[in-house]
PDB file of C-alpha atoms in Angstrom:
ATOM      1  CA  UNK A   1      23.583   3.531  -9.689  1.00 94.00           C
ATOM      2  CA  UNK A   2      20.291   4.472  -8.104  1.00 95.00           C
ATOM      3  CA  UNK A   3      18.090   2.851  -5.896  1.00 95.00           C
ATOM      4  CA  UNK A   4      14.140   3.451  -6.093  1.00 95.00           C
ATOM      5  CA  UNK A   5      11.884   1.854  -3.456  1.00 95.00           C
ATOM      6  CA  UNK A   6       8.356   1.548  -2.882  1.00 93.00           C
ATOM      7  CA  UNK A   7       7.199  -0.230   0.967  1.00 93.00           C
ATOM      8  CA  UNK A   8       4.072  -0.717   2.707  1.00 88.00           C
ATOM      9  CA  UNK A   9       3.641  -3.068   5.745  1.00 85.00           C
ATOM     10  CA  UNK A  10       3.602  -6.243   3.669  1.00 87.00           C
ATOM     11  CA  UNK A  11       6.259  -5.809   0.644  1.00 92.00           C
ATOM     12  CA  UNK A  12       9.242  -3.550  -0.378  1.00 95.00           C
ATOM     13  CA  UNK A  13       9.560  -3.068  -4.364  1.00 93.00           C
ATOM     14  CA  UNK A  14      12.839  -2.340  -5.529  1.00 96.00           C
ATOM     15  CA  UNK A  15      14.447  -1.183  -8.994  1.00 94.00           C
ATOM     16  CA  UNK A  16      17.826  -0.782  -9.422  1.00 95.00           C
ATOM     17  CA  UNK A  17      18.762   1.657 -12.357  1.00 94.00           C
ATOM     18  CA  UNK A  18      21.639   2.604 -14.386  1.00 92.00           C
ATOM     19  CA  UNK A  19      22.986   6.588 -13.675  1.00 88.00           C
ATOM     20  CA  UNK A  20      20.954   7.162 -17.230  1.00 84.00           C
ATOM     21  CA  UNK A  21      17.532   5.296 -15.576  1.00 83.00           C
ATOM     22  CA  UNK A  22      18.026   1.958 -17.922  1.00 88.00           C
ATOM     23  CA  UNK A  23      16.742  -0.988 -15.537  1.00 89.00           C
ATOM     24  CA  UNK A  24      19.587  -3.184 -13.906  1.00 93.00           C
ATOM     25  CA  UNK A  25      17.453  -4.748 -11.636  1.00 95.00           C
ATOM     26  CA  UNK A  26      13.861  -5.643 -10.371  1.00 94.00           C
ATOM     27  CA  UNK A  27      13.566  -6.893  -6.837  1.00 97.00           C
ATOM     28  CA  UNK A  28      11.807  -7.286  -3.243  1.00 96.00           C
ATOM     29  CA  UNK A  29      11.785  -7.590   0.245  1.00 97.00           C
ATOM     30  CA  UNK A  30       9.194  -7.601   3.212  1.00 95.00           C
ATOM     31  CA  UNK A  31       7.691  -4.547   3.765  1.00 94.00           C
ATOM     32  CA  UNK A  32       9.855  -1.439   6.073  1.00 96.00           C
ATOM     33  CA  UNK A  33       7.151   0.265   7.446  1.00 92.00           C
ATOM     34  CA  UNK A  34       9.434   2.497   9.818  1.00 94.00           C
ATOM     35  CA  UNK A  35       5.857   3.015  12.048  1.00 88.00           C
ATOM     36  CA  UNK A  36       5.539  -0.487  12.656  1.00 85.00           C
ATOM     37  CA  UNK A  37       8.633  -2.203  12.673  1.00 90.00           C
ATOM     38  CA  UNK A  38      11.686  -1.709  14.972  1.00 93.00           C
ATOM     39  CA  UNK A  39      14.610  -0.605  13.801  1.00 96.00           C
ATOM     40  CA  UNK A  40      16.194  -4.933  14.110  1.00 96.00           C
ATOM     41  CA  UNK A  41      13.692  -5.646  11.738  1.00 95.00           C
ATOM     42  CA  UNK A  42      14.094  -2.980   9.451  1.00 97.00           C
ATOM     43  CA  UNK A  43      17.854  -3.768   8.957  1.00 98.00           C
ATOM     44  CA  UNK A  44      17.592  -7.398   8.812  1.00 97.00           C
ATOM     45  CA  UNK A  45      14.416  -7.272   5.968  1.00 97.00           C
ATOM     46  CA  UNK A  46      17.115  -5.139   4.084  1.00 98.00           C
ATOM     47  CA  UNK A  47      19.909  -7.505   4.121  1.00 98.00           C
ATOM     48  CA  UNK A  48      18.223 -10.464   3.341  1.00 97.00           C
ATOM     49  CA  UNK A  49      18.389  -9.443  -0.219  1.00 98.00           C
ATOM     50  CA  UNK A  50      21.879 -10.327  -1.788  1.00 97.00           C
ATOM     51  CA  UNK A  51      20.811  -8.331  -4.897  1.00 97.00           C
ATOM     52  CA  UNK A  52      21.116  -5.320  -2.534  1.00 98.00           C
ATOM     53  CA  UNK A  53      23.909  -5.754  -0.661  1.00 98.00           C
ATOM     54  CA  UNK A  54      25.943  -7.213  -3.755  1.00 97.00           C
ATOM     55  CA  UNK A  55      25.245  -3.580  -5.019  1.00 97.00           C
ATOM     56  CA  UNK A  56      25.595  -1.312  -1.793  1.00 97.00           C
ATOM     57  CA  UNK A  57      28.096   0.451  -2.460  1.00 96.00           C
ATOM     58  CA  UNK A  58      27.879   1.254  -5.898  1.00 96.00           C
ATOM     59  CA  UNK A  59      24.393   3.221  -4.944  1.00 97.00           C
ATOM     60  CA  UNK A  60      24.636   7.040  -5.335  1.00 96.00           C
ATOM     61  CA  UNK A  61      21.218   7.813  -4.751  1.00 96.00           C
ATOM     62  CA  UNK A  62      18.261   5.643  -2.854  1.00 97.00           C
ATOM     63  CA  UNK A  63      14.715   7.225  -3.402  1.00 95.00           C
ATOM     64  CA  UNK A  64      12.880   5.480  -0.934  1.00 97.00           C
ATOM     65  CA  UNK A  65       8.775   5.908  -0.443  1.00 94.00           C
ATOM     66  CA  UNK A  66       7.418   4.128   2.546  1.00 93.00           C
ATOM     67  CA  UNK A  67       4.390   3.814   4.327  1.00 88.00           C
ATOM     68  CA  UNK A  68       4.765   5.265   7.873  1.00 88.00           C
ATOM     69  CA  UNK A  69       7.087   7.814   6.651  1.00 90.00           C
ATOM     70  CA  UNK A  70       4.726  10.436   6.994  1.00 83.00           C
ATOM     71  CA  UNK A  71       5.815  11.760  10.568  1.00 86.00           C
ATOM     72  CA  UNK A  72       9.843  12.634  11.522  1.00 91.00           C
ATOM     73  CA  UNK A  73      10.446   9.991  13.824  1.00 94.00           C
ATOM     74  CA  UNK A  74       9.652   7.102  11.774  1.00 94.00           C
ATOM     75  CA  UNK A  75      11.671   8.301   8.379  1.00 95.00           C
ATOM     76  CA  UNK A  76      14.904   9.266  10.591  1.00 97.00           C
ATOM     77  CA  UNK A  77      14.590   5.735  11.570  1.00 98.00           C
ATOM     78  CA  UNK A  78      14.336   4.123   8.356  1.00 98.00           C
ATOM     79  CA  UNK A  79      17.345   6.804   6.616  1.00 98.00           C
ATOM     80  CA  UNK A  80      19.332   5.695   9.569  1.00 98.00           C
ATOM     81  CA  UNK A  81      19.107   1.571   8.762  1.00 98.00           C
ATOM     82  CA  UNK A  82      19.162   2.206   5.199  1.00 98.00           C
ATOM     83  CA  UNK A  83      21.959   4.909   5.094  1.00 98.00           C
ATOM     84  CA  UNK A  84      23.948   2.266   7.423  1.00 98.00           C
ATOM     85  CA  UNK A  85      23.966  -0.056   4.301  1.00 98.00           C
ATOM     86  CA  UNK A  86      24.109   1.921   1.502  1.00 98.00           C
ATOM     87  CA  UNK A  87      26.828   4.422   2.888  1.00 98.00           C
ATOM     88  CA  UNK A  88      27.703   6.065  -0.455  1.00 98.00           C
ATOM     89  CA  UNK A  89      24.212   6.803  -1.234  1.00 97.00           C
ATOM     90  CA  UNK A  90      22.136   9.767  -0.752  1.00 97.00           C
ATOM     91  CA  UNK A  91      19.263   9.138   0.724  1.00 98.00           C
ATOM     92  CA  UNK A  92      15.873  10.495   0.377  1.00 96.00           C
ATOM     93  CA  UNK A  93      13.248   9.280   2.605  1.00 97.00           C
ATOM     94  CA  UNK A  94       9.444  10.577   1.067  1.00 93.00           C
ATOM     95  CA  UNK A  95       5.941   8.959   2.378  1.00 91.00           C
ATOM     96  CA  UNK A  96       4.375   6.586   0.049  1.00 89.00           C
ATOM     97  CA  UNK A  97       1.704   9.267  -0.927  1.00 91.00           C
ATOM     98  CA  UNK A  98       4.040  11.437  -2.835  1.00 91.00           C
ATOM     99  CA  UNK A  99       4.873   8.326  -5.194  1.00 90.00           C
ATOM    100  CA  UNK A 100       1.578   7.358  -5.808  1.00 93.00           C
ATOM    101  CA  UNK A 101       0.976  11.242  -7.039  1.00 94.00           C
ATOM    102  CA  UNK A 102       4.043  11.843  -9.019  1.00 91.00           C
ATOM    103  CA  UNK A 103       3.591   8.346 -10.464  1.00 91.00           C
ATOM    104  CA  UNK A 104      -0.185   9.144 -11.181  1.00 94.00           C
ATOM    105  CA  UNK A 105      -0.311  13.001 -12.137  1.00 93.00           C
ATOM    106  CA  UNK A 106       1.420  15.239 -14.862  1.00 88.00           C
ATOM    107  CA  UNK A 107       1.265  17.984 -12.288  1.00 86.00           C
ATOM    108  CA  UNK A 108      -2.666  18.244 -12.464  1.00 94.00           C
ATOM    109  CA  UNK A 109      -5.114  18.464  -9.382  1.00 97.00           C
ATOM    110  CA  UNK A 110      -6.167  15.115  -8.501  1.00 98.00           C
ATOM    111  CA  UNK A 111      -7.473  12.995  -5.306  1.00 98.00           C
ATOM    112  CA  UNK A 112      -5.265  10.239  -4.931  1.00 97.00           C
ATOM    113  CA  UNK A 113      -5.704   6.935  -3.283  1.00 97.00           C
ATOM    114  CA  UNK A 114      -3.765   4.172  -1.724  1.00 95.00           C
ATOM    115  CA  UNK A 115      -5.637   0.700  -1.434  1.00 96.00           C
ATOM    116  CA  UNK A 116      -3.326  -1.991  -0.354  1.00 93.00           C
ATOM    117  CA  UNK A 117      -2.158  -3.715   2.864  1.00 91.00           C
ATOM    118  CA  UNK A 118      -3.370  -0.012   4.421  1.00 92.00           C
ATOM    119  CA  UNK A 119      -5.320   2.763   2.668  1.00 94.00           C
ATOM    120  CA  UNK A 120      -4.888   6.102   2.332  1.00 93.00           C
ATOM    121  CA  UNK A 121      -5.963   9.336   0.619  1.00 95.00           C
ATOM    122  CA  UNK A 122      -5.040  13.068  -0.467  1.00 95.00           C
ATOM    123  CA  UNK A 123      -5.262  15.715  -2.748  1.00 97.00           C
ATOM    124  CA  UNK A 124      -2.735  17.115  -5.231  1.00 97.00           C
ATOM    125  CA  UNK A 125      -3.814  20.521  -6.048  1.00 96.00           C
ATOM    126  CA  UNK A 126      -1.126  20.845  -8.810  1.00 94.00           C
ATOM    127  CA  UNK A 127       1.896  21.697  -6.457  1.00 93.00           C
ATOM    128  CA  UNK A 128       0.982  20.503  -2.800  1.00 93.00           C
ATOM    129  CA  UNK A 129      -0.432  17.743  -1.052  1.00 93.00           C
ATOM    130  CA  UNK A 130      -3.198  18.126   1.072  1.00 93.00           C
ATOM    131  CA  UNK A 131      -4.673  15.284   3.687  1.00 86.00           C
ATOM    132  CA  UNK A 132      -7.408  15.729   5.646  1.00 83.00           C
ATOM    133  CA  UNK A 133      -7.213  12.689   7.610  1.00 84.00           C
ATOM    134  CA  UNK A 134      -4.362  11.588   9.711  1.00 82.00           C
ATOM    135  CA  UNK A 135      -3.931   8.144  10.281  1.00 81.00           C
ATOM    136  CA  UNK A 136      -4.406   5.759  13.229  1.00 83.00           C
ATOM    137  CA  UNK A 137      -3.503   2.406  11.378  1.00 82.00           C
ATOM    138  CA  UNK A 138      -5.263  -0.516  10.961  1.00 87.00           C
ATOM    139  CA  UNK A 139      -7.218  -1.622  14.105  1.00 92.00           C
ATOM    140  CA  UNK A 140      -9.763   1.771  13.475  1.00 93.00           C
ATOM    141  CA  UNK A 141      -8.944   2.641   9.825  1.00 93.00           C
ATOM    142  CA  UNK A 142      -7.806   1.484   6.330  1.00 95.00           C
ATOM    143  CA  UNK A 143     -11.205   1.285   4.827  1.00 98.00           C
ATOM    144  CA  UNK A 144     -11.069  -0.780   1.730  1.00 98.00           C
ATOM    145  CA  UNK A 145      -7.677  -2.049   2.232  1.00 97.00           C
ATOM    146  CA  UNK A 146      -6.294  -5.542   2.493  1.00 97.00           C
ATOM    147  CA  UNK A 147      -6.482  -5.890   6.052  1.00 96.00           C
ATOM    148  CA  UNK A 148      -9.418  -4.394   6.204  1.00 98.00           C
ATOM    149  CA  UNK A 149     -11.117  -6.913   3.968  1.00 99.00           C
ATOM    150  CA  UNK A 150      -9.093  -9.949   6.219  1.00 98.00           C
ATOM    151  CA  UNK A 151     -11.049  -8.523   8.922  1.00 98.00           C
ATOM    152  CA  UNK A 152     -14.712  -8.764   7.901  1.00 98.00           C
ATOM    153  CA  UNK A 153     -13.938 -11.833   6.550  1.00 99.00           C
ATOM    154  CA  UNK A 154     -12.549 -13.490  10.069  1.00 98.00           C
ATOM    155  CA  UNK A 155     -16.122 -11.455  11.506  1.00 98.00           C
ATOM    156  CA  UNK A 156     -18.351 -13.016   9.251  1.00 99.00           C
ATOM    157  CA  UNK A 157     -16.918 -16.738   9.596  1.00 99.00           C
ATOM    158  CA  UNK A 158     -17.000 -16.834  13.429  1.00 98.00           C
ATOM    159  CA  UNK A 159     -19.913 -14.480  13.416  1.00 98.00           C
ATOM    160  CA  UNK A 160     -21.779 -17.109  11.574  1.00 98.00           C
ATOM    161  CA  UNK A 161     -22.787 -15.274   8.762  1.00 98.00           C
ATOM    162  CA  UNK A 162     -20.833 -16.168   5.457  1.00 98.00           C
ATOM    163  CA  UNK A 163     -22.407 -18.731   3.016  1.00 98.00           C
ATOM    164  CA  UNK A 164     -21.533 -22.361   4.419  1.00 98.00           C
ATOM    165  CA  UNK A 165     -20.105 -23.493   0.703  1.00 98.00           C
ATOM    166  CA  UNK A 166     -17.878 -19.667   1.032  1.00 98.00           C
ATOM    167  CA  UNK A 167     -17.224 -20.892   4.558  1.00 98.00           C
ATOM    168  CA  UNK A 168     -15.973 -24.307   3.599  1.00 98.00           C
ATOM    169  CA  UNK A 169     -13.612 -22.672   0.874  1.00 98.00           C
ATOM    170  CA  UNK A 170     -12.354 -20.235   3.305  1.00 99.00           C
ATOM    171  CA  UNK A 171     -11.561 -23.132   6.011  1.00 98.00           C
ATOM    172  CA  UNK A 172     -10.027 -25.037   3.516  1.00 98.00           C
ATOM    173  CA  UNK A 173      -7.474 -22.158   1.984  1.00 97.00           C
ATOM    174  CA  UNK A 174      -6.372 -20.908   5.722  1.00 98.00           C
ATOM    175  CA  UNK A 175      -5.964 -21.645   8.624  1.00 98.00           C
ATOM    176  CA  UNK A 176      -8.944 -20.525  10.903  1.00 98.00           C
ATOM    177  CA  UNK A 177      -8.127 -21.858  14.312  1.00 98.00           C
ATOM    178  CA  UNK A 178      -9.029 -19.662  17.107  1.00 98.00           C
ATOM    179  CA  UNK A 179      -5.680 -19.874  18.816  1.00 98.00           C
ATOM    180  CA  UNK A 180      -3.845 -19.478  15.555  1.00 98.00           C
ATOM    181  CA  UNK A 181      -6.008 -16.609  14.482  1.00 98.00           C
ATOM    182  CA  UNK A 182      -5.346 -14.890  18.066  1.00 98.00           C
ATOM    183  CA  UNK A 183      -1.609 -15.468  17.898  1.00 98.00           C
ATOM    184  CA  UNK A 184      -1.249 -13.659  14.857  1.00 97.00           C
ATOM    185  CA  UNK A 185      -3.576 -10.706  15.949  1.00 97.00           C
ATOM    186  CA  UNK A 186      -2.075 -10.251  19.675  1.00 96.00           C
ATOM    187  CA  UNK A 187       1.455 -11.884  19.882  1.00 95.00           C
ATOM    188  CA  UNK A 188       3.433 -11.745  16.373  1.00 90.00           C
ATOM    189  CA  UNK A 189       4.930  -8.106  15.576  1.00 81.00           C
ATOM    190  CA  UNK A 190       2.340  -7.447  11.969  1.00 86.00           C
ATOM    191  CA  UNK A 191      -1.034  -8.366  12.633  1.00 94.00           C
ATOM    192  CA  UNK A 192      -2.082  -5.671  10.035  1.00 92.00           C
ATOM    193  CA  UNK A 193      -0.108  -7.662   7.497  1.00 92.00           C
ATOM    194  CA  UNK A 194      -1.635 -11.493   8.633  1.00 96.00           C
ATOM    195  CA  UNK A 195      -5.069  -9.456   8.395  1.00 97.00           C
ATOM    196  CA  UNK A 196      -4.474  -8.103   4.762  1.00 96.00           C
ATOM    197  CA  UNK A 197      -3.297 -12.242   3.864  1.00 96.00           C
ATOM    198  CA  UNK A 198      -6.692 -13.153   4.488  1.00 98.00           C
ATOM    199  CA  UNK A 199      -7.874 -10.560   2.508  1.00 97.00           C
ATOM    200  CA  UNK A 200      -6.683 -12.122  -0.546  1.00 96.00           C
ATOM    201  CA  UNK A 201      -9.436 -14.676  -0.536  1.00 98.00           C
ATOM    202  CA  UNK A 202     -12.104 -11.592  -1.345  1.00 98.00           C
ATOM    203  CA  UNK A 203     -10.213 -11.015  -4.263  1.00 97.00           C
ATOM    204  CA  UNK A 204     -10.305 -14.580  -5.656  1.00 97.00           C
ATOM    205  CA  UNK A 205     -14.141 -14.795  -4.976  1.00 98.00           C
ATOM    206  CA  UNK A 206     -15.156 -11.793  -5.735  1.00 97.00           C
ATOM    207  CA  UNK A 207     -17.801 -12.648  -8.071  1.00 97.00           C
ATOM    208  CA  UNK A 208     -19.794 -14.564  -5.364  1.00 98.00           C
ATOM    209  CA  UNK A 209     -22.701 -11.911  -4.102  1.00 98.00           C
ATOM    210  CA  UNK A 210     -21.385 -12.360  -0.327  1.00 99.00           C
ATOM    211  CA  UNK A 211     -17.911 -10.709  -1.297  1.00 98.00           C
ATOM    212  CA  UNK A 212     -19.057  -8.186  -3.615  1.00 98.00           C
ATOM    213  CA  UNK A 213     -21.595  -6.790  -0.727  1.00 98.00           C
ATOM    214  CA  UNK A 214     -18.596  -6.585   1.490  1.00 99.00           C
ATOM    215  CA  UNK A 215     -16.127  -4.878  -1.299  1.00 99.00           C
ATOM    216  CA  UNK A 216     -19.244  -2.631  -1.732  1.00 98.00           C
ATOM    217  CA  UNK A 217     -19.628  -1.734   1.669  1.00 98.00           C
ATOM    218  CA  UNK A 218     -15.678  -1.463   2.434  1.00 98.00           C
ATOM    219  CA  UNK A 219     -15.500   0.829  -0.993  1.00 99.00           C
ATOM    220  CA  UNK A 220     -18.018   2.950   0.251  1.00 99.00           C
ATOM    221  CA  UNK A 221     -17.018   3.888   3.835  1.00 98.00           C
ATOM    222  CA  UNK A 222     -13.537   4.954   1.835  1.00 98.00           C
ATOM    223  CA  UNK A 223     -15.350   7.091  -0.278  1.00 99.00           C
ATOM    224  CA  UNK A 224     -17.183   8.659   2.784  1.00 98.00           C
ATOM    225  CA  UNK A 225     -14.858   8.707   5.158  1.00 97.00           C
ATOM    226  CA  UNK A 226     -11.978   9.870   3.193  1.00 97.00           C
ATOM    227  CA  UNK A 227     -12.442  10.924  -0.663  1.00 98.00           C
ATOM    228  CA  UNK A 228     -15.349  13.057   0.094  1.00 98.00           C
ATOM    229  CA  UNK A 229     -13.730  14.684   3.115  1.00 96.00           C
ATOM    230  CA  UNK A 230     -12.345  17.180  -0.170  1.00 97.00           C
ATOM    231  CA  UNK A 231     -14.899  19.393  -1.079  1.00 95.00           C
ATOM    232  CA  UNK A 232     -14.052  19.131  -5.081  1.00 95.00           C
ATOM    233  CA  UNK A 233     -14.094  15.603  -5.118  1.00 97.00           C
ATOM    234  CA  UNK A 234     -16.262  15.529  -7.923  1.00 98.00           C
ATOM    235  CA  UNK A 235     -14.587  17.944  -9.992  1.00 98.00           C
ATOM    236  CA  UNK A 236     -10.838  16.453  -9.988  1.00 98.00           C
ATOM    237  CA  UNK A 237     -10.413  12.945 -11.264  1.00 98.00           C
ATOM    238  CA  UNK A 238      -9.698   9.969  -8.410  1.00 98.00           C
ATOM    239  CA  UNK A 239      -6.518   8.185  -8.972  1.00 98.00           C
ATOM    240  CA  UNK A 240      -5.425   4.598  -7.221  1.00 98.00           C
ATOM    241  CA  UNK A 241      -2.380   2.543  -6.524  1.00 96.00           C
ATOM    242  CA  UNK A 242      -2.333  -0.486  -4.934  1.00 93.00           C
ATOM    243  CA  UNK A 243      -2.402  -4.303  -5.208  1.00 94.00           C
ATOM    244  CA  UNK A 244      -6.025  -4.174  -3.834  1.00 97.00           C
ATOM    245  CA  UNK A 245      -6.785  -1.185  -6.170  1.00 97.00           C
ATOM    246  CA  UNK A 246      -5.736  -3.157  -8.988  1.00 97.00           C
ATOM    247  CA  UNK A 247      -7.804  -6.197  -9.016  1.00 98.00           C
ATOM    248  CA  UNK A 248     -10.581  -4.118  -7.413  1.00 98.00           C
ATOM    249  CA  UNK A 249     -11.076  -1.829 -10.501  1.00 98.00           C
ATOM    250  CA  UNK A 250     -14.340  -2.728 -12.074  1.00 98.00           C
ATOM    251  CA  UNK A 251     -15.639  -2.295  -8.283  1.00 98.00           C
ATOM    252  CA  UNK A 252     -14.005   0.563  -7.560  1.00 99.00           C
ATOM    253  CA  UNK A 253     -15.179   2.570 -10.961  1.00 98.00           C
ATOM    254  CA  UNK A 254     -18.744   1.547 -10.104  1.00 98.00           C
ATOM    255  CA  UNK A 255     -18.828   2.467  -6.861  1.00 98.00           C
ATOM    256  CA  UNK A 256     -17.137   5.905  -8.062  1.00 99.00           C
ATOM    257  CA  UNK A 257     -19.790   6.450 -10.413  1.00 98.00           C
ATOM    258  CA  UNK A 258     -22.651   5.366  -8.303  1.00 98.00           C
ATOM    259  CA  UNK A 259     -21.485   8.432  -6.110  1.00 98.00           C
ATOM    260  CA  UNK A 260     -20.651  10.818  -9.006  1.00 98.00           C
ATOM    261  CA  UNK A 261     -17.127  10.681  -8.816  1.00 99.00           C
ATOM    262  CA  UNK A 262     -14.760   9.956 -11.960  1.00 98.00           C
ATOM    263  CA  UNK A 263     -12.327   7.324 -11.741  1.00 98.00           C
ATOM    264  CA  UNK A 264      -8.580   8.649 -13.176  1.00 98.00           C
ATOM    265  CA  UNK A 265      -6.004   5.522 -12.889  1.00 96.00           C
ATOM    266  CA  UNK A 266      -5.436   2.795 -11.736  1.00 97.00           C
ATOM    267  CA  UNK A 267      -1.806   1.526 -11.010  1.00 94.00           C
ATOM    268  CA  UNK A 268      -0.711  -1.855  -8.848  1.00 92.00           C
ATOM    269  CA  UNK A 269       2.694  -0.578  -9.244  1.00 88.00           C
ATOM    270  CA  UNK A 270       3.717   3.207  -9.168  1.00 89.00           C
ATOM    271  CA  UNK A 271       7.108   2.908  -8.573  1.00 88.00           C
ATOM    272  CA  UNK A 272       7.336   2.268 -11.995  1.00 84.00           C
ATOM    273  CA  UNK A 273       5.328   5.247 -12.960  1.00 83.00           C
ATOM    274  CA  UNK A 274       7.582   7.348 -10.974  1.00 84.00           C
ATOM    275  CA  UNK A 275      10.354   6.126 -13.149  1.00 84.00           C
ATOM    276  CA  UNK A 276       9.353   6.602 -15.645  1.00 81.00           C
ATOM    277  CA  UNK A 277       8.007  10.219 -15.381  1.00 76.00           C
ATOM    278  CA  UNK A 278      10.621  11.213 -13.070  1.00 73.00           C
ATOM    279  CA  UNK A 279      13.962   9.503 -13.409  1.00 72.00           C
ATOM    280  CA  UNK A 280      13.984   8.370 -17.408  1.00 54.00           C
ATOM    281  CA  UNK A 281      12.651  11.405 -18.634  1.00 46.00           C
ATOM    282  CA  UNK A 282      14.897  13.468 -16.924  1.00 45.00           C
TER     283      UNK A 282
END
């Protein structure tokens, strides 16, 4: 059998597959963001899923694409927990930017993006990836992304500046209690992850004018501050994965074409791209 994974901070996607790539299957965890999470948490997020450990040992290969596997440290952490499970397996540890491209491209130049719990973004020339920015995490980047959109929303409410009748919806969907807003930001272990939580609530009312000026705004500084950081951004087509990227879409191919930038795809899921290009195929 074979394993395929896809984390970020929030949620781990999992297919299992047949030796011959025929879906067995489909399931989740929380998120194994080795950057983020110690090494405890990592291994008990894993076996809390008796799908997975009912099939541990019959894995012969575990593709796993994580966010936070981008630096040495953090993916000899997470092959160590997950190799500890799944001891027959090979295991191939790959950041979470390489699926979105293989899942996205047929080997063709392209800028792609990541717009979920975090955000991200790089350029495929065709063979190699190519970032210009590195990452510092939530608190001073992730434009665009989930917790970024949690965040301007907490701003605005306490700042005294969203629409009362978007106020009272927001008050009523979560709870916005100082000292339970500041326990979640400065005492539990994923504040990025409570953040991106309250970002859902942009998403369901996005159509009032308040939330599309702050999708606008949070779209743009992505585009500036990391799409456009490629010099032939506006020759190669812009691709995006993500949950945010997904039900973001009309947004985001505006605000692409406002700035003269084509929009590629669009996929909430590329872990079943990649399997589909990459494991079925083959």
């Amino acid at each position: 059998m074979i394993i395929v994974a896809d984390s970020g901070s929030t949620k781990t996607s999992w297919l299992l597959l047949s030796d011959a790539g025929e879906k067995l299957i489909e399931t989740s965890t929380e998120g194994l963001n080795p950057a983020v999470f110690p090494r405890d948490v990592l291994l008990s997020r894993v076996l809390s899923n008796k799908e997975l450990i009912d099939n541990s040992e019959k894995i012969k290969t575990l593709h796993f694409f994580g966010a936070g596997c981008g630096t040495p440290k953090p993916r000899v952490i997470i092959a160590e927990v997950l190799q500890s499970i799944f001891i027959n397996a090979k295991v191939i540890i790959k950041e979470d930017t390489e699926v979105a491209i293989m899942a996205t491209t047929d080997n063709d130049p392209a800028i792609v993006c990541i717009l979920g719990t975090g955000s991200n973004c790089s350029y495929f020339d065709g063979e190699k990836i190519h970032q210009r920015i590195v990452s510092l995490g939530y608190i001073i980047m992730d434009d665009a992304s989930g917790n970024y959109f949690g965040k301007q929303l907490l701003k605005a409410y306490y700042f005294n500046q969203m629409p009362k009748e978007l106020a009272q919806k927001f008050s009523e969907n979560y709870n916005l209690d100082a000292d339970f807003i500041k326990e979640n930001l400065y005492r539990k272990s994923n504040p990025n992850t409570y953040l991106a939580s309250l970002g859902h609530f942009i998403i369901d009312q996005k159509s009032h004018p308040f939330c599309q000026k702050i999708i606008k705004e949070g779209l743009q500084l992505f585009i500036d501050n990391q799409i456009l950081q490629f010099e032939n951004a506006r020759q190669v087509p812009i691709n995006f994965v993500g949950s945010i990227a997904h039900f973001l879409s009309d947004e985001i191919k505006a605000t692409l074409s406002v700035n003269g930038l084509t929009l590629g795809v669009i996929q909430r899921h590329p872990i079943k791209g990649f399997v589909e290009k990459h494991i079925i195929l083959n």
